[in-house]
PDB file of C-alpha atoms in Angstrom:
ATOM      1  CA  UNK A 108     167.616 -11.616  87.636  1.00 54.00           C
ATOM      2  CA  UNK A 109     167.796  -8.882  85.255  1.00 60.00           C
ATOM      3  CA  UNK A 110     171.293  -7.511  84.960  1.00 61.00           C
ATOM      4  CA  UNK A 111     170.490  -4.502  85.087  1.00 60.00           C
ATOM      5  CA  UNK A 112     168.191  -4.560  88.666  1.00 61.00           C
ATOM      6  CA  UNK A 113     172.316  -5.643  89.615  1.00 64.00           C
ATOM      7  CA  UNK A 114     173.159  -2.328  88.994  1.00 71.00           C
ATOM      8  CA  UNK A 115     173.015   0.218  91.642  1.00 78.00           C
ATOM      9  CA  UNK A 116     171.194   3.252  90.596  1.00 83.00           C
ATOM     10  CA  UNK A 117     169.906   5.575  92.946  1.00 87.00           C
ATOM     11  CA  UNK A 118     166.359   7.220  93.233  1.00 86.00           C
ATOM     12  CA  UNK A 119     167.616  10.701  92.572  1.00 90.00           C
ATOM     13  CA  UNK A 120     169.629   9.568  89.962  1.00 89.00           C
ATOM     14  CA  UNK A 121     166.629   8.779  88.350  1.00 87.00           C
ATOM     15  CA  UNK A 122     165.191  12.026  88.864  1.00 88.00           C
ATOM     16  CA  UNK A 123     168.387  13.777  87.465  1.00 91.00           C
ATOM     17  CA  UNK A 124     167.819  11.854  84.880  1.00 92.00           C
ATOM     18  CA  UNK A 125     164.398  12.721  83.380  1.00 88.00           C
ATOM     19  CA  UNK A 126     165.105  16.533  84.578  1.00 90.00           C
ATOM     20  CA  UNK A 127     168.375  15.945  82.129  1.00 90.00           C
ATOM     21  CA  UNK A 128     165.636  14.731  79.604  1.00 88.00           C
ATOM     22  CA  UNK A 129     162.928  17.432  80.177  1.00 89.00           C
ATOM     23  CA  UNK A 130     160.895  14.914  81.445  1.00 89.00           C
ATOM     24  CA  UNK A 131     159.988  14.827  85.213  1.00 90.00           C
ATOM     25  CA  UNK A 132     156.935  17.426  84.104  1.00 88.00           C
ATOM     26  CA  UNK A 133     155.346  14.472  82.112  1.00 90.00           C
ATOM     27  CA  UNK A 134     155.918  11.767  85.164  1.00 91.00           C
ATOM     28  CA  UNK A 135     154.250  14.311  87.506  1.00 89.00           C
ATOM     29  CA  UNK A 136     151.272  14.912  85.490  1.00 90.00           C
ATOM     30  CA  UNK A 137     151.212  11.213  85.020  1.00 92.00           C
ATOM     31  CA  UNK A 138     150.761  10.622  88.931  1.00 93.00           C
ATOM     32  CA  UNK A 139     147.983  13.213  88.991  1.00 92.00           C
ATOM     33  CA  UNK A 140     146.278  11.966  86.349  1.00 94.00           C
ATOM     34  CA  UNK A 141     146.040   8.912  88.388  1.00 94.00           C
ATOM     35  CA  UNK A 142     145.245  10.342  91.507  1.00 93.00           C
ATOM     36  CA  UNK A 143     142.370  12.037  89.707  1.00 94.00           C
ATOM     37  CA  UNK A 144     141.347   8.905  88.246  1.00 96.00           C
ATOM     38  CA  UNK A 145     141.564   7.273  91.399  1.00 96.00           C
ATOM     39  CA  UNK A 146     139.013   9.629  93.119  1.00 93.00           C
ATOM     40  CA  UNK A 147     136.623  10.234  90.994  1.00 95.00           C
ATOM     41  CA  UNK A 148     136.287   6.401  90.266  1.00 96.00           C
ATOM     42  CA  UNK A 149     135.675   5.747  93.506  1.00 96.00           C
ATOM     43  CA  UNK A 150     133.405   8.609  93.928  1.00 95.00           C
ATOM     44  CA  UNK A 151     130.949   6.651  90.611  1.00 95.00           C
ATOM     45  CA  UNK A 152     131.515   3.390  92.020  1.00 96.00           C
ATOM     46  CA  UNK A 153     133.502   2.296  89.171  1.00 97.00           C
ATOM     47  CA  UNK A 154     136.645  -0.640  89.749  1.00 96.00           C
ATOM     48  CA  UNK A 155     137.602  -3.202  87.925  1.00 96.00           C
ATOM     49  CA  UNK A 156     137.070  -7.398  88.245  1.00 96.00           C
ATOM     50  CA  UNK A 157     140.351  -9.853  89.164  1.00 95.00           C
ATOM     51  CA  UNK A 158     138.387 -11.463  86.323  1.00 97.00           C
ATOM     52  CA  UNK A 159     138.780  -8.338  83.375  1.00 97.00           C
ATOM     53  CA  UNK A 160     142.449  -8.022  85.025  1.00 96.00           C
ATOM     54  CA  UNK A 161     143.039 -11.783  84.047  1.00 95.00           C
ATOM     55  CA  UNK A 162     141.281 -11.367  80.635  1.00 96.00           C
ATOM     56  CA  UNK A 163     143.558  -8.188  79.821  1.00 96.00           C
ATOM     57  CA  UNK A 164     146.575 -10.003  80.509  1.00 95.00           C
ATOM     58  CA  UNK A 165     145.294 -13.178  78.851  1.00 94.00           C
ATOM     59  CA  UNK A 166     144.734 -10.395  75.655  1.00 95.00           C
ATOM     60  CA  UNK A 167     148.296  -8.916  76.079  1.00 94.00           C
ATOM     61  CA  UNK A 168     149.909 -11.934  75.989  1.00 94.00           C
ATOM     62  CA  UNK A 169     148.076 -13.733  73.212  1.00 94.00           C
ATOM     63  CA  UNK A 170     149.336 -10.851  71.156  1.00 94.00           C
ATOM     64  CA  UNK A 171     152.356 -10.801  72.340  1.00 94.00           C
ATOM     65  CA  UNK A 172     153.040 -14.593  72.009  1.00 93.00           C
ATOM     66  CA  UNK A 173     153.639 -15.107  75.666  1.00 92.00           C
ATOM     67  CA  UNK A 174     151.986 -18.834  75.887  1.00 86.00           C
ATOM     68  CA  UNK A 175     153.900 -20.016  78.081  1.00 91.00           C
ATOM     69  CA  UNK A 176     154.021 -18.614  82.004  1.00 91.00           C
ATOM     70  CA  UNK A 177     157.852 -19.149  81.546  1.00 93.00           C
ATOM     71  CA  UNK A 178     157.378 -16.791  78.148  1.00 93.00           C
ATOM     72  CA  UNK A 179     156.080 -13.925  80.410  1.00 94.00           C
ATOM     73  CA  UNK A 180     158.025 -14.591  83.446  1.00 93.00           C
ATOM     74  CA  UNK A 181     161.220 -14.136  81.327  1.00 93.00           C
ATOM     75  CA  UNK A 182     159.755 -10.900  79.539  1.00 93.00           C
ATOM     76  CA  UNK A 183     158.599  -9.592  82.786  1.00 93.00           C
ATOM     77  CA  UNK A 184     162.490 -10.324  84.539  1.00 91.00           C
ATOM     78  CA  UNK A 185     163.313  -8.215  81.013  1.00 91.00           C
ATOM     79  CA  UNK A 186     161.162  -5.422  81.714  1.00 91.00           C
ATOM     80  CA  UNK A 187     162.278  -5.193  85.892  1.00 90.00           C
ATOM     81  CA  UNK A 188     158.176  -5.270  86.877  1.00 92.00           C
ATOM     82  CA  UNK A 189     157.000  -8.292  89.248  1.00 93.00           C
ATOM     83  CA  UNK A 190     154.106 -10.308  88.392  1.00 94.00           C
ATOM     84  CA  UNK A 191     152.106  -7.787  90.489  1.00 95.00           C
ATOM     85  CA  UNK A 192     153.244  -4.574  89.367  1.00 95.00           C
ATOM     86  CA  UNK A 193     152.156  -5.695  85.920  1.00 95.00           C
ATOM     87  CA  UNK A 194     148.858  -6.593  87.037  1.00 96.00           C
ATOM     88  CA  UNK A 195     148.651  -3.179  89.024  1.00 96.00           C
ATOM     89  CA  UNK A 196     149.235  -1.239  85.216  1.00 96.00           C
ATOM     90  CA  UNK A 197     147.058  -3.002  83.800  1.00 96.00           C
ATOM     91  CA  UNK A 198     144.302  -2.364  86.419  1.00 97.00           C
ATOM     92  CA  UNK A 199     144.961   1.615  86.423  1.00 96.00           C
ATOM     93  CA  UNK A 200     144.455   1.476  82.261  1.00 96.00           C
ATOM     94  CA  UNK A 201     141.597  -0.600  82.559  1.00 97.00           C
ATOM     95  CA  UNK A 202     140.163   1.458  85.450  1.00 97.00           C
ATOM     96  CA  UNK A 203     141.134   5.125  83.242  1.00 97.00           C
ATOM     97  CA  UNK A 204     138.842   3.502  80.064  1.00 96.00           C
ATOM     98  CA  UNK A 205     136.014   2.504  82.188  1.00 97.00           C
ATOM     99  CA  UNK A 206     136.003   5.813  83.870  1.00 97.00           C
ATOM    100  CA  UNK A 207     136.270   7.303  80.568  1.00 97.00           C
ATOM    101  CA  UNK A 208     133.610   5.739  78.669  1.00 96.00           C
ATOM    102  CA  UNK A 209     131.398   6.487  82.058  1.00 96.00           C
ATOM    103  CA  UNK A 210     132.020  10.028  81.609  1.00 96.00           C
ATOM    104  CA  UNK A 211     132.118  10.834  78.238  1.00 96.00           C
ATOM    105  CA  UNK A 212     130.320   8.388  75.946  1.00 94.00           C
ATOM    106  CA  UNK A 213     127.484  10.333  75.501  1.00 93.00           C
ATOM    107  CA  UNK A 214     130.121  13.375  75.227  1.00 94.00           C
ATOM    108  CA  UNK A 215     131.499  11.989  72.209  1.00 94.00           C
ATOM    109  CA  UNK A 216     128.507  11.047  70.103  1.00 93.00           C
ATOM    110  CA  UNK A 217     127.363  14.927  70.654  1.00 94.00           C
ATOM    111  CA  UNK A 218     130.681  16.055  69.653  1.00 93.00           C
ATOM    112  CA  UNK A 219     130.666  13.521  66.571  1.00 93.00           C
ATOM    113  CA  UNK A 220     127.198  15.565  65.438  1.00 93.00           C
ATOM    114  CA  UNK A 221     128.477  18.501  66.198  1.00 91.00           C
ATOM    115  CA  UNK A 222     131.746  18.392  64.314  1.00 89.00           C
ATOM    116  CA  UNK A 223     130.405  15.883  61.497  1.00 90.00           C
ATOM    117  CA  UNK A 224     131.562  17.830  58.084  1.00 87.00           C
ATOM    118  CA  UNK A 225     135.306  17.031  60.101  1.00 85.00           C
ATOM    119  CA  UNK A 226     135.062  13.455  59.743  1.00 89.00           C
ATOM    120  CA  UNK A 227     134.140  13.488  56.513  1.00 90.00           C
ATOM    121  CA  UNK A 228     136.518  11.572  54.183  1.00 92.00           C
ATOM    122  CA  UNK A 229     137.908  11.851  50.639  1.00 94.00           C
ATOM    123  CA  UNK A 230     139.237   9.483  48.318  1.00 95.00           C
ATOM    124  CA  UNK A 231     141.570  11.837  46.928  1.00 95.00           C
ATOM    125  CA  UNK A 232     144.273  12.400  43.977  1.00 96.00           C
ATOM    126  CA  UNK A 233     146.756  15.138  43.589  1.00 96.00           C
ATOM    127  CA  UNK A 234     149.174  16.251  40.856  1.00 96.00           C
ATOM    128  CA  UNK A 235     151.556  19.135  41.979  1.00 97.00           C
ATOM    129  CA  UNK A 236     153.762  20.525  40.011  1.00 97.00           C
ATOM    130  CA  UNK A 237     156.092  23.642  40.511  1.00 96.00           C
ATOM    131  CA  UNK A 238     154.918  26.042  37.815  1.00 95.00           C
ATOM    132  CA  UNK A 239     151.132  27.495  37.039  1.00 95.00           C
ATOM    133  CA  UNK A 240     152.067  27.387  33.554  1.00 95.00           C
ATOM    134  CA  UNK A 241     152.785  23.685  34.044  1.00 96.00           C
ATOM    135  CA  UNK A 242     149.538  23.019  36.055  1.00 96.00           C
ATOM    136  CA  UNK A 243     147.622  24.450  33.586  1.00 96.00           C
ATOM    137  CA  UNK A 244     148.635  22.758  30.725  1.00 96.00           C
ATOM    138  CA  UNK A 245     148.509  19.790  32.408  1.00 96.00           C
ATOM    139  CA  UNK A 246     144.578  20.349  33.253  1.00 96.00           C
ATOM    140  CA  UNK A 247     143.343  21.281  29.732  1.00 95.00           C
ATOM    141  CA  UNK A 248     144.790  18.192  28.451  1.00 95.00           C
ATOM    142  CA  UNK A 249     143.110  15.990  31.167  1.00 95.00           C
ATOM    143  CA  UNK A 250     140.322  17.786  30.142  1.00 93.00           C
ATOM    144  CA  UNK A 251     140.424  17.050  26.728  1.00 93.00           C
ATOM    145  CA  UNK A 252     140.975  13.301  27.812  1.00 93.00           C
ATOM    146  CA  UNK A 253     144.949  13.815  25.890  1.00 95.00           C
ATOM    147  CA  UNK A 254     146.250  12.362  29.115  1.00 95.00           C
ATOM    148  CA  UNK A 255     144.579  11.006  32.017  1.00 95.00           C
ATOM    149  CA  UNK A 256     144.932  12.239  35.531  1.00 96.00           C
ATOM    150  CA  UNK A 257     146.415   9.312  36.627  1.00 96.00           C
ATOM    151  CA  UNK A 258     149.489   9.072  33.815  1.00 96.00           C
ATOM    152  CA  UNK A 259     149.780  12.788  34.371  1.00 96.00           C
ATOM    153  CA  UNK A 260     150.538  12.359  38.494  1.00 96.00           C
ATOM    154  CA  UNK A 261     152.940   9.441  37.203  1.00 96.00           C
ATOM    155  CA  UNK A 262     155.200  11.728  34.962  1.00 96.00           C
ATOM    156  CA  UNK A 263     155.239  15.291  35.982  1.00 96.00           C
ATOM    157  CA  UNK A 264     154.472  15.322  39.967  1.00 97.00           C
ATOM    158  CA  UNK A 265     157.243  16.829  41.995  1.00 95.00           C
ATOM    159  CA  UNK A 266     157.150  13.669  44.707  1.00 95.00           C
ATOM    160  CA  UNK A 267     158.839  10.305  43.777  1.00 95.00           C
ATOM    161  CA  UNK A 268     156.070   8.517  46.441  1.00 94.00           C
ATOM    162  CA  UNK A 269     152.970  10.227  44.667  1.00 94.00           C
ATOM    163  CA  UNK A 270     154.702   9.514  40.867  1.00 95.00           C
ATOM    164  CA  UNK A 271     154.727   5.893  41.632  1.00 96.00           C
ATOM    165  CA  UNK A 272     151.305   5.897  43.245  1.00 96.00           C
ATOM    166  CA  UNK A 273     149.889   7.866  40.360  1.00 96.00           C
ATOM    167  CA  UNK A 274     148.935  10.577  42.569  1.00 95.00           C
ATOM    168  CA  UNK A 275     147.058   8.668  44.876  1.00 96.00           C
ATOM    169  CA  UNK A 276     146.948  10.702  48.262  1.00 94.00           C
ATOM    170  CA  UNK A 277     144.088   7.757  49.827  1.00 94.00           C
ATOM    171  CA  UNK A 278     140.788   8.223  51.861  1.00 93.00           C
ATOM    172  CA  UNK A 279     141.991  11.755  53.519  1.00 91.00           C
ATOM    173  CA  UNK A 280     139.686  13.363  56.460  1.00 90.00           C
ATOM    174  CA  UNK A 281     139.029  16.632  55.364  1.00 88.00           C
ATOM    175  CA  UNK A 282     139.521  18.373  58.520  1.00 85.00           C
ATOM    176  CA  UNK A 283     143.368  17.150  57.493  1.00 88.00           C
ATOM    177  CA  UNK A 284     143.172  19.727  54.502  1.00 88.00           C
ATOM    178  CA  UNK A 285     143.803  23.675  55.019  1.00 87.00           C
ATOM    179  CA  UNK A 286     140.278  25.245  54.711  1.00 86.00           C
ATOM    180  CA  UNK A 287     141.126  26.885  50.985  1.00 85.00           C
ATOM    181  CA  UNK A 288     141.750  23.658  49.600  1.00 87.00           C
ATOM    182  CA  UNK A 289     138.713  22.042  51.220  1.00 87.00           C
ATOM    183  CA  UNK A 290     136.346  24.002  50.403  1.00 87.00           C
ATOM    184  CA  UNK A 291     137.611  23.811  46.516  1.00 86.00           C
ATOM    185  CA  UNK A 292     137.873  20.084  46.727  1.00 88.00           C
ATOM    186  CA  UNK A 293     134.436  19.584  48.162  1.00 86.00           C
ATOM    187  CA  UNK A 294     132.674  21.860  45.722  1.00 85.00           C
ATOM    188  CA  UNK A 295     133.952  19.627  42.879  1.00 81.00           C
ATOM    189  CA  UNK A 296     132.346  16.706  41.511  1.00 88.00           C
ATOM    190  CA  UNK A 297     133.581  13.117  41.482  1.00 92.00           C
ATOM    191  CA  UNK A 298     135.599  12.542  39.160  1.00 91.00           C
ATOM    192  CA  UNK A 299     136.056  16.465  37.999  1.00 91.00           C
ATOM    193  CA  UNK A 300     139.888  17.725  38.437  1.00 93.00           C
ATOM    194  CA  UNK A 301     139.690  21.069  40.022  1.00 92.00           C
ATOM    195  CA  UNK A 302     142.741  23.497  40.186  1.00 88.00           C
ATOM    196  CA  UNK A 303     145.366  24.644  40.006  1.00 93.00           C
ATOM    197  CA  UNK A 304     145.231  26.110  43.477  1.00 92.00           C
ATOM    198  CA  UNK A 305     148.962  27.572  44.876  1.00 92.00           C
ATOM    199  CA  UNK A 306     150.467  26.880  48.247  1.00 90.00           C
ATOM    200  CA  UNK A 307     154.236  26.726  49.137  1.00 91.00           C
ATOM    201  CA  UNK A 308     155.311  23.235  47.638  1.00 92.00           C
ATOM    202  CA  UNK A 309     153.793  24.478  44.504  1.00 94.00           C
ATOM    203  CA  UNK A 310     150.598  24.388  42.119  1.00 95.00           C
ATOM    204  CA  UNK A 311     147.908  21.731  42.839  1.00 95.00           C
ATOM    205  CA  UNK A 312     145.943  19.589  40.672  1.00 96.00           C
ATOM    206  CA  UNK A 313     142.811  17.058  42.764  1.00 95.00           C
ATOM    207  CA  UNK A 314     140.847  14.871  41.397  1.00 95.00           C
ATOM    208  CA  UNK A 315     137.970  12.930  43.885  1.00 94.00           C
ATOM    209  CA  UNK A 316     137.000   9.706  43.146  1.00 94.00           C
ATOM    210  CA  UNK A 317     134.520   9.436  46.003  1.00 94.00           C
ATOM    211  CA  UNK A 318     132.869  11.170  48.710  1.00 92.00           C
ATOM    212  CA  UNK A 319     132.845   8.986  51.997  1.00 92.00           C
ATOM    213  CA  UNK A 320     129.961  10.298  54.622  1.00 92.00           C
ATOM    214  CA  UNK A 321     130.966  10.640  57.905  1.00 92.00           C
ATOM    215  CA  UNK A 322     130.558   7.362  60.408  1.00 90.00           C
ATOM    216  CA  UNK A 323     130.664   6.631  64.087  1.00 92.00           C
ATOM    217  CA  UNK A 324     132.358   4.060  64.020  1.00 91.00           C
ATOM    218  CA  UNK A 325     133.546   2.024  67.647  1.00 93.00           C
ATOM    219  CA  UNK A 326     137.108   3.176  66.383  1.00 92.00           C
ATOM    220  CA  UNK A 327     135.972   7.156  66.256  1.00 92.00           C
ATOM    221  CA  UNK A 328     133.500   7.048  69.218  1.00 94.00           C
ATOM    222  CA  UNK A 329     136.850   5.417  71.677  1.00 94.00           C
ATOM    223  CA  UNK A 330     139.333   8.367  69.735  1.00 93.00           C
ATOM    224  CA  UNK A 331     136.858  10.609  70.856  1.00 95.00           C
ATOM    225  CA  UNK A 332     135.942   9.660  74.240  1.00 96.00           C
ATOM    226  CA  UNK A 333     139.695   9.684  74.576  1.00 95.00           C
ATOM    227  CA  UNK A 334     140.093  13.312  72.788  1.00 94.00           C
ATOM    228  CA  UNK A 335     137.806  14.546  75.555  1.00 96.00           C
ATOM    229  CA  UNK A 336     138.690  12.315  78.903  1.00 96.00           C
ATOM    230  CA  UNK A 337     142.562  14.155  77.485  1.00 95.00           C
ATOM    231  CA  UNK A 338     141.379  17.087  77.919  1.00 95.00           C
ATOM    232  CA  UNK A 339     139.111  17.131  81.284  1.00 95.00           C
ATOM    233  CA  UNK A 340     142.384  15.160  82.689  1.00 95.00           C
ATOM    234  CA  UNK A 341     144.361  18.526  81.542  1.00 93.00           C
ATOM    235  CA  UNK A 342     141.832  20.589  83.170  1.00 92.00           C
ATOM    236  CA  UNK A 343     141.734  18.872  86.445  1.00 91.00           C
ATOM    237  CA  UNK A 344     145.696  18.721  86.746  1.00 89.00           C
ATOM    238  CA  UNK A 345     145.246  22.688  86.576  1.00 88.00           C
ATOM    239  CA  UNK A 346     142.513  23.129  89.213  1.00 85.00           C
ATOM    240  CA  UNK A 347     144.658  20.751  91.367  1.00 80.00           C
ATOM    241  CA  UNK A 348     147.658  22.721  90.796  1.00 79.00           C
ATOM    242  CA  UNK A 349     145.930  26.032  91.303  1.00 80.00           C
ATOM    243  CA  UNK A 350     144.456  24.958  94.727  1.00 77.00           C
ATOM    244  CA  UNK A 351     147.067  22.955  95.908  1.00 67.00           C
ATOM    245  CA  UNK A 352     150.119  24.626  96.359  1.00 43.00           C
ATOM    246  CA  UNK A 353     153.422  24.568  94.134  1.00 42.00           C
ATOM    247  CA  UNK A 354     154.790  20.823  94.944  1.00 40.00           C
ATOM    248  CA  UNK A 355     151.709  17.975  94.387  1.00 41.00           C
ATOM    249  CA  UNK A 356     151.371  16.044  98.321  1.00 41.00           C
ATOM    250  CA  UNK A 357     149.861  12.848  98.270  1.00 38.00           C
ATOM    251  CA  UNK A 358     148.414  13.862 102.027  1.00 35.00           C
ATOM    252  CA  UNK A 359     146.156  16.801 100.667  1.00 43.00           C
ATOM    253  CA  UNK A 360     142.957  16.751  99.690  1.00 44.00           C
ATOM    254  CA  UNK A 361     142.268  16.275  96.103  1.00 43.00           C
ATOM    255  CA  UNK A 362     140.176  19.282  95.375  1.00 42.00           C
ATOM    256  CA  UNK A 363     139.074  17.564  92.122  1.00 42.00           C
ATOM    257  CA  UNK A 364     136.180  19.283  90.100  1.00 42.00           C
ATOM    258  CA  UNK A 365     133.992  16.908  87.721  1.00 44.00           C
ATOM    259  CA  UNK A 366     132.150  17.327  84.545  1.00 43.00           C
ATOM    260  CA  UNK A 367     128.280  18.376  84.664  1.00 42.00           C
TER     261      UNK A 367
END
């Protein structure tokens, strides 16, 4: 037995505790969120298989290197969950992705269209340096081919990490970059330096090397359907709250609305 389950903690103490930690808020929401789940699941007809439980935890504990039954006995002892209550976890989080890709799927491939210049990457390089005098200097004679933008990032760049990386900054979403610098970035060509453009940590110097087009990829299209299941979740936990009185009660009805 975990030495700790010896211990004899009390269920308000518990509560104290995450009110002590500003976090009872998040457990609540966390409960609706289920709840909502829950309902509107069963509302679609969605659930999940014995058989995709088994294959989850099969997953979890390949990665984990939990072989051996003993392995994940031990680590679930550790962790003060039974057998079951692991199984039940893993059940809700498969349930919340199937329920998620049900609603939103379609969602996120007209929000990836919509929103496509976003996810638009750059294989960016950036020199900054803390004087315009500086940055100037530094761009006629990269320029002139005197120094190359590379050599220039390793000796004059205010930041030890970019100096050693000779101002390599890597494949950068441009949604990531404020708007100004964007748009001056994007209206270079490869392999052009553009600048010097100010901003509080000093005078900037970019240099592209490559333009990536924006991609659906399975990794975007799950971020997204996640982005927007996030935010319906958010919206339902505020209708619920709205029409259900101050203190959440299991005994009430739901009142949950749904997407179109």
């Amino acid at each position: 037995m975990n030495n700790l389950e010896q211990i004899n903690i009390k269920p308000v103490e518990i509560v104290d505790c995450l009110k002590k930690e500003v976090s009872l808020k998040d457990i609540y929401k966390k409960i609706l969120y289920q709840r909502i789940i829950e309902r509107t699941a069963r509302e679609r007809g969605i659930t999940v298989t014995p058989e995709e439980i088994q294959a989850e935890s099969d997953r979890f504990r390949a990665e984990n290197r939990l072989e051996k039954a003993a392995d994940t006995l031990a680590w679930l002892e550790d962790s003060m969950i039974s057998p079951e209550e692991w199984e039940a976890g893993i059940r809700d989080r498969l349930l919340a992705k199937k329920l998620s890709q049900a609603l939103f799927e379609k969602e996120a491939e007209k929000s990836f269209i919509e929103n496509r210049v976003d996810f638009e990457r750059i294989l960016l390089y950036q020199i900054i340096v803390p004087y315009e005098k500086v940055a100037r200097e530094l761009f006629y004679q990269i320029e002139e081919q005197e120094i190359s933008f590379y050599e220039a990032a390793r000796l004059y760049d205010i930041d030890e990490r970019r100096r050693l990386r000779c101002g390599y900054e890597g494949k950068i979403l441009r949604s990531t970059l404020k708007p100004d610098i964007a748009a001056i970035v994007t209206r270079g060509n490869v392999g052009e330096v553009t600048g010097p453009i100010q901003s509080e940590q000093g005078y900037h110097l970019f240099l592209v090397e490559e333009f990536i087009p924006a991609e659906l990829t399975p990794e975007r299209r799950q971020s997204l359907i996640a982005k927007l299941f996030k935010e319906w979740l958010e919206k339902e936990v505020i209708y619920f709250i709205h029409n259900q009185g101050e203190q959440p009660d299991s005994t009430k009805n739901d009142g949950i609305i749904r997407p179109d």
